[in-house]
Amino acid sequence: PPPKVSVSKSPTVPRLTITPSAGAELSAFMLNASGGDSNNLPMMYSFSFSLADAATPTSTLLSTFTFSSQVSVRLPPGKLSVSVAIRDSYGAESTATTTVLVYPINNME
């Protein structure tokens, strides 16, 4: 009989939350990916952002793939699309994206 080939399914898409959901540019924002699941542990996480309203969005890496499902970051002002990529031990990936509004400091008065 021919050899069996096993294909890794992508991890389930995590839920990405940002705390606070809006804030000033020098504030610390906690990014948390929860609910992602895979039979192929361990899972790794990478976070990035881009300007939500940009004609051609350019992604900026906030953290490379690590085992931590959360990261504290400072974000630039603007309406931002923040994403997390989750990767299992076989390299299969899923992503989740949410939006955060970051105000310039001079608009906080």
PDB file of C-alpha atoms in Angstrom:
ATOM      1  CA  PRO A   1       0.000   0.000   0.000  1.00  0.00           C
ATOM      2  CA  PRO A   2       1.111   3.612  -0.580  1.00  0.00           C
ATOM      3  CA  PRO A   3       2.534   5.466   2.431  1.00  0.00           C
ATOM      4  CA  LYS A   4       0.101   7.556   4.457  1.00  0.00           C
ATOM      5  CA  VAL A   5       0.665  11.283   4.435  1.00  0.00           C
ATOM      6  CA  SER A   6      -0.479  13.298   7.416  1.00  0.00           C
ATOM      7  CA  VAL A   7      -1.263  17.006   7.034  1.00  0.00           C
ATOM      8  CA  SER A   8      -1.244  19.394   9.978  1.00  0.00           C
ATOM      9  CA  LYS A   9      -4.424  21.443  10.429  1.00  0.00           C
ATOM     10  CA  SER A  10      -3.954  25.105  11.262  1.00  0.00           C
ATOM     11  CA  PRO A  11      -4.466  25.997  14.908  1.00  0.00           C
ATOM     12  CA  THR A  12      -7.889  27.393  15.754  1.00  0.00           C
ATOM     13  CA  VAL A  13      -7.946  31.165  15.422  1.00  0.00           C
ATOM     14  CA  PRO A  14      -7.232  32.857  18.733  1.00  0.00           C
ATOM     15  CA  ARG A  15      -9.204  35.749  20.170  1.00  0.00           C
ATOM     16  CA  LEU A  16      -7.086  38.902  20.310  1.00  0.00           C
ATOM     17  CA  THR A  17      -7.875  41.462  23.004  1.00  0.00           C
ATOM     18  CA  ILE A  18      -6.165  44.790  23.668  1.00  0.00           C
ATOM     19  CA  THR A  19      -6.261  46.537  27.041  1.00  0.00           C
ATOM     20  CA  PRO A  20      -7.020  49.396  27.061  1.00  0.00           C
ATOM     21  CA  SER A  21      -9.098  49.376  23.855  1.00  0.00           C
ATOM     22  CA  ALA A  22      -8.141  53.050  23.268  1.00  0.00           C
ATOM     23  CA  GLY A  23      -5.478  55.268  24.844  1.00  0.00           C
ATOM     24  CA  ALA A  24      -2.603  57.705  24.511  1.00  0.00           C
ATOM     25  CA  GLU A  25       0.478  56.967  22.441  1.00  0.00           C
ATOM     26  CA  LEU A  26       2.825  56.586  25.423  1.00  0.00           C
ATOM     27  CA  SER A  27       0.470  54.219  27.260  1.00  0.00           C
ATOM     28  CA  ALA A  28       1.279  50.552  27.659  1.00  0.00           C
ATOM     29  CA  PHE A  29      -1.161  48.344  25.727  1.00  0.00           C
ATOM     30  CA  MET A  30      -1.495  44.684  26.715  1.00  0.00           C
ATOM     31  CA  LEU A  31      -2.077  42.396  23.719  1.00  0.00           C
ATOM     32  CA  ASN A  32      -3.485  39.009  24.675  1.00  0.00           C
ATOM     33  CA  ALA A  33      -4.204  36.049  22.374  1.00  0.00           C
ATOM     34  CA  SER A  34      -6.531  33.516  23.977  1.00  0.00           C
ATOM     35  CA  GLY A  35      -8.567  30.585  22.767  1.00  0.00           C
ATOM     36  CA  GLY A  36      -6.157  29.377  20.089  1.00  0.00           C
ATOM     37  CA  ASP A  37      -5.820  25.603  20.117  1.00  0.00           C
ATOM     38  CA  SER A  38      -3.816  22.927  18.355  1.00  0.00           C
ATOM     39  CA  ASN A  39      -2.982  19.277  18.911  1.00  0.00           C
ATOM     40  CA  ASN A  40       0.548  20.095  17.795  1.00  0.00           C
ATOM     41  CA  LEU A  41       2.005  21.829  20.846  1.00  0.00           C
ATOM     42  CA  PRO A  42       3.870  23.962  21.656  1.00  0.00           C
ATOM     43  CA  MET A  43       2.316  27.029  20.066  1.00  0.00           C
ATOM     44  CA  MET A  44       4.148  30.268  19.354  1.00  0.00           C
ATOM     45  CA  TYR A  45       2.790  33.802  18.924  1.00  0.00           C
ATOM     46  CA  SER A  46       3.889  36.852  16.935  1.00  0.00           C
ATOM     47  CA  PHE A  47       2.265  40.292  17.154  1.00  0.00           C
ATOM     48  CA  SER A  48       2.262  43.105  14.570  1.00  0.00           C
ATOM     49  CA  PHE A  49       0.325  46.241  13.603  1.00  0.00           C
ATOM     50  CA  SER A  50      -0.451  48.427  10.599  1.00  0.00           C
ATOM     51  CA  LEU A  51      -2.387  51.641  10.015  1.00  0.00           C
ATOM     52  CA  ALA A  52      -6.009  50.549   9.611  1.00  0.00           C
ATOM     53  CA  ASP A  53      -6.913  53.194   7.019  1.00  0.00           C
ATOM     54  CA  ALA A  54      -3.705  53.103   4.954  1.00  0.00           C
ATOM     55  CA  ALA A  55      -4.140  52.649   1.184  1.00  0.00           C
ATOM     56  CA  THR A  56      -1.347  50.061   1.248  1.00  0.00           C
ATOM     57  CA  PRO A  57      -0.896  48.941   4.862  1.00  0.00           C
ATOM     58  CA  THR A  58       2.637  48.108   5.935  1.00  0.00           C
ATOM     59  CA  SER A  59       2.926  45.680   8.815  1.00  0.00           C
ATOM     60  CA  THR A  60       5.291  46.515  11.689  1.00  0.00           C
ATOM     61  CA  LEU A  61       6.480  43.630  13.836  1.00  0.00           C
ATOM     62  CA  LEU A  62       5.933  44.072  17.591  1.00  0.00           C
ATOM     63  CA  SER A  63       7.313  40.679  18.630  1.00  0.00           C
ATOM     64  CA  THR A  64       8.827  37.730  16.822  1.00  0.00           C
ATOM     65  CA  PHE A  65       7.433  34.242  17.424  1.00  0.00           C
ATOM     66  CA  THR A  66       7.708  33.411  21.130  1.00  0.00           C
ATOM     67  CA  PHE A  67       5.892  31.061  23.498  1.00  0.00           C
ATOM     68  CA  SER A  68       4.166  33.995  25.219  1.00  0.00           C
ATOM     69  CA  SER A  69       0.531  34.601  24.232  1.00  0.00           C
ATOM     70  CA  GLN A  70       0.645  38.166  25.560  1.00  0.00           C
ATOM     71  CA  VAL A  71       2.902  41.167  25.220  1.00  0.00           C
ATOM     72  CA  SER A  72       2.926  44.721  26.591  1.00  0.00           C
ATOM     73  CA  VAL A  73       3.736  47.340  23.930  1.00  0.00           C
ATOM     74  CA  ARG A  74       3.631  51.064  23.216  1.00  0.00           C
ATOM     75  CA  LEU A  75       1.897  51.974  19.969  1.00  0.00           C
ATOM     76  CA  PRO A  76       2.092  55.040  17.698  1.00  0.00           C
ATOM     77  CA  PRO A  77      -0.936  57.316  17.279  1.00  0.00           C
ATOM     78  CA  GLY A  78      -3.646  56.391  14.790  1.00  0.00           C
ATOM     79  CA  LYS A  79      -6.336  53.829  14.114  1.00  0.00           C
ATOM     80  CA  LEU A  80      -4.321  50.611  14.084  1.00  0.00           C
ATOM     81  CA  SER A  81      -5.018  47.063  12.988  1.00  0.00           C
ATOM     82  CA  VAL A  82      -3.231  44.792  15.456  1.00  0.00           C
ATOM     83  CA  SER A  83      -2.689  41.147  14.544  1.00  0.00           C
ATOM     84  CA  VAL A  84      -1.464  37.981  16.185  1.00  0.00           C
ATOM     85  CA  ALA A  85      -0.180  34.996  14.254  1.00  0.00           C
ATOM     86  CA  ILE A  86      -0.269  31.676  16.080  1.00  0.00           C
ATOM     87  CA  ARG A  87       1.996  28.857  14.871  1.00  0.00           C
ATOM     88  CA  ASP A  88       2.014  25.233  16.014  1.00  0.00           C
ATOM     89  CA  SER A  89       4.995  22.887  16.235  1.00  0.00           C
ATOM     90  CA  TYR A  90       4.596  21.877  12.554  1.00  0.00           C
ATOM     91  CA  GLY A  91       4.514  25.474  11.288  1.00  0.00           C
ATOM     92  CA  ALA A  92       0.762  25.636  10.579  1.00  0.00           C
ATOM     93  CA  GLU A  93      -0.522  29.181  11.241  1.00  0.00           C
ATOM     94  CA  SER A  94      -3.709  31.111  11.943  1.00  0.00           C
ATOM     95  CA  THR A  95      -4.201  34.820  12.556  1.00  0.00           C
ATOM     96  CA  ALA A  96      -6.580  37.129  14.390  1.00  0.00           C
ATOM     97  CA  THR A  97      -6.872  40.903  13.987  1.00  0.00           C
ATOM     98  CA  THR A  98      -8.553  43.681  15.936  1.00  0.00           C
ATOM     99  CA  THR A  99      -8.488  47.484  15.910  1.00  0.00           C
ATOM    100  CA  VAL A 100      -7.250  49.942  18.526  1.00  0.00           C
ATOM    101  CA  LEU A 101      -7.396  53.742  18.561  1.00  0.00           C
ATOM    102  CA  VAL A 102      -4.245  55.445  19.847  1.00  0.00           C
ATOM    103  CA  TYR A 103      -4.479  59.190  20.477  1.00  0.00           C
ATOM    104  CA  PRO A 104      -1.550  61.595  20.121  1.00  0.00           C
ATOM    105  CA  ILE A 105      -0.528  62.998  23.501  1.00  0.00           C
ATOM    106  CA  ASN A 106      -1.368  66.579  22.453  1.00  0.00           C
ATOM    107  CA  ASN A 107      -5.010  65.519  21.857  1.00  0.00           C
ATOM    108  CA  MET A 108      -5.435  64.135  25.379  1.00  0.00           C
ATOM    109  CA  GLU A 109      -5.764  67.517  27.097  1.00  0.00           C
TER     110      GLU A 109
END
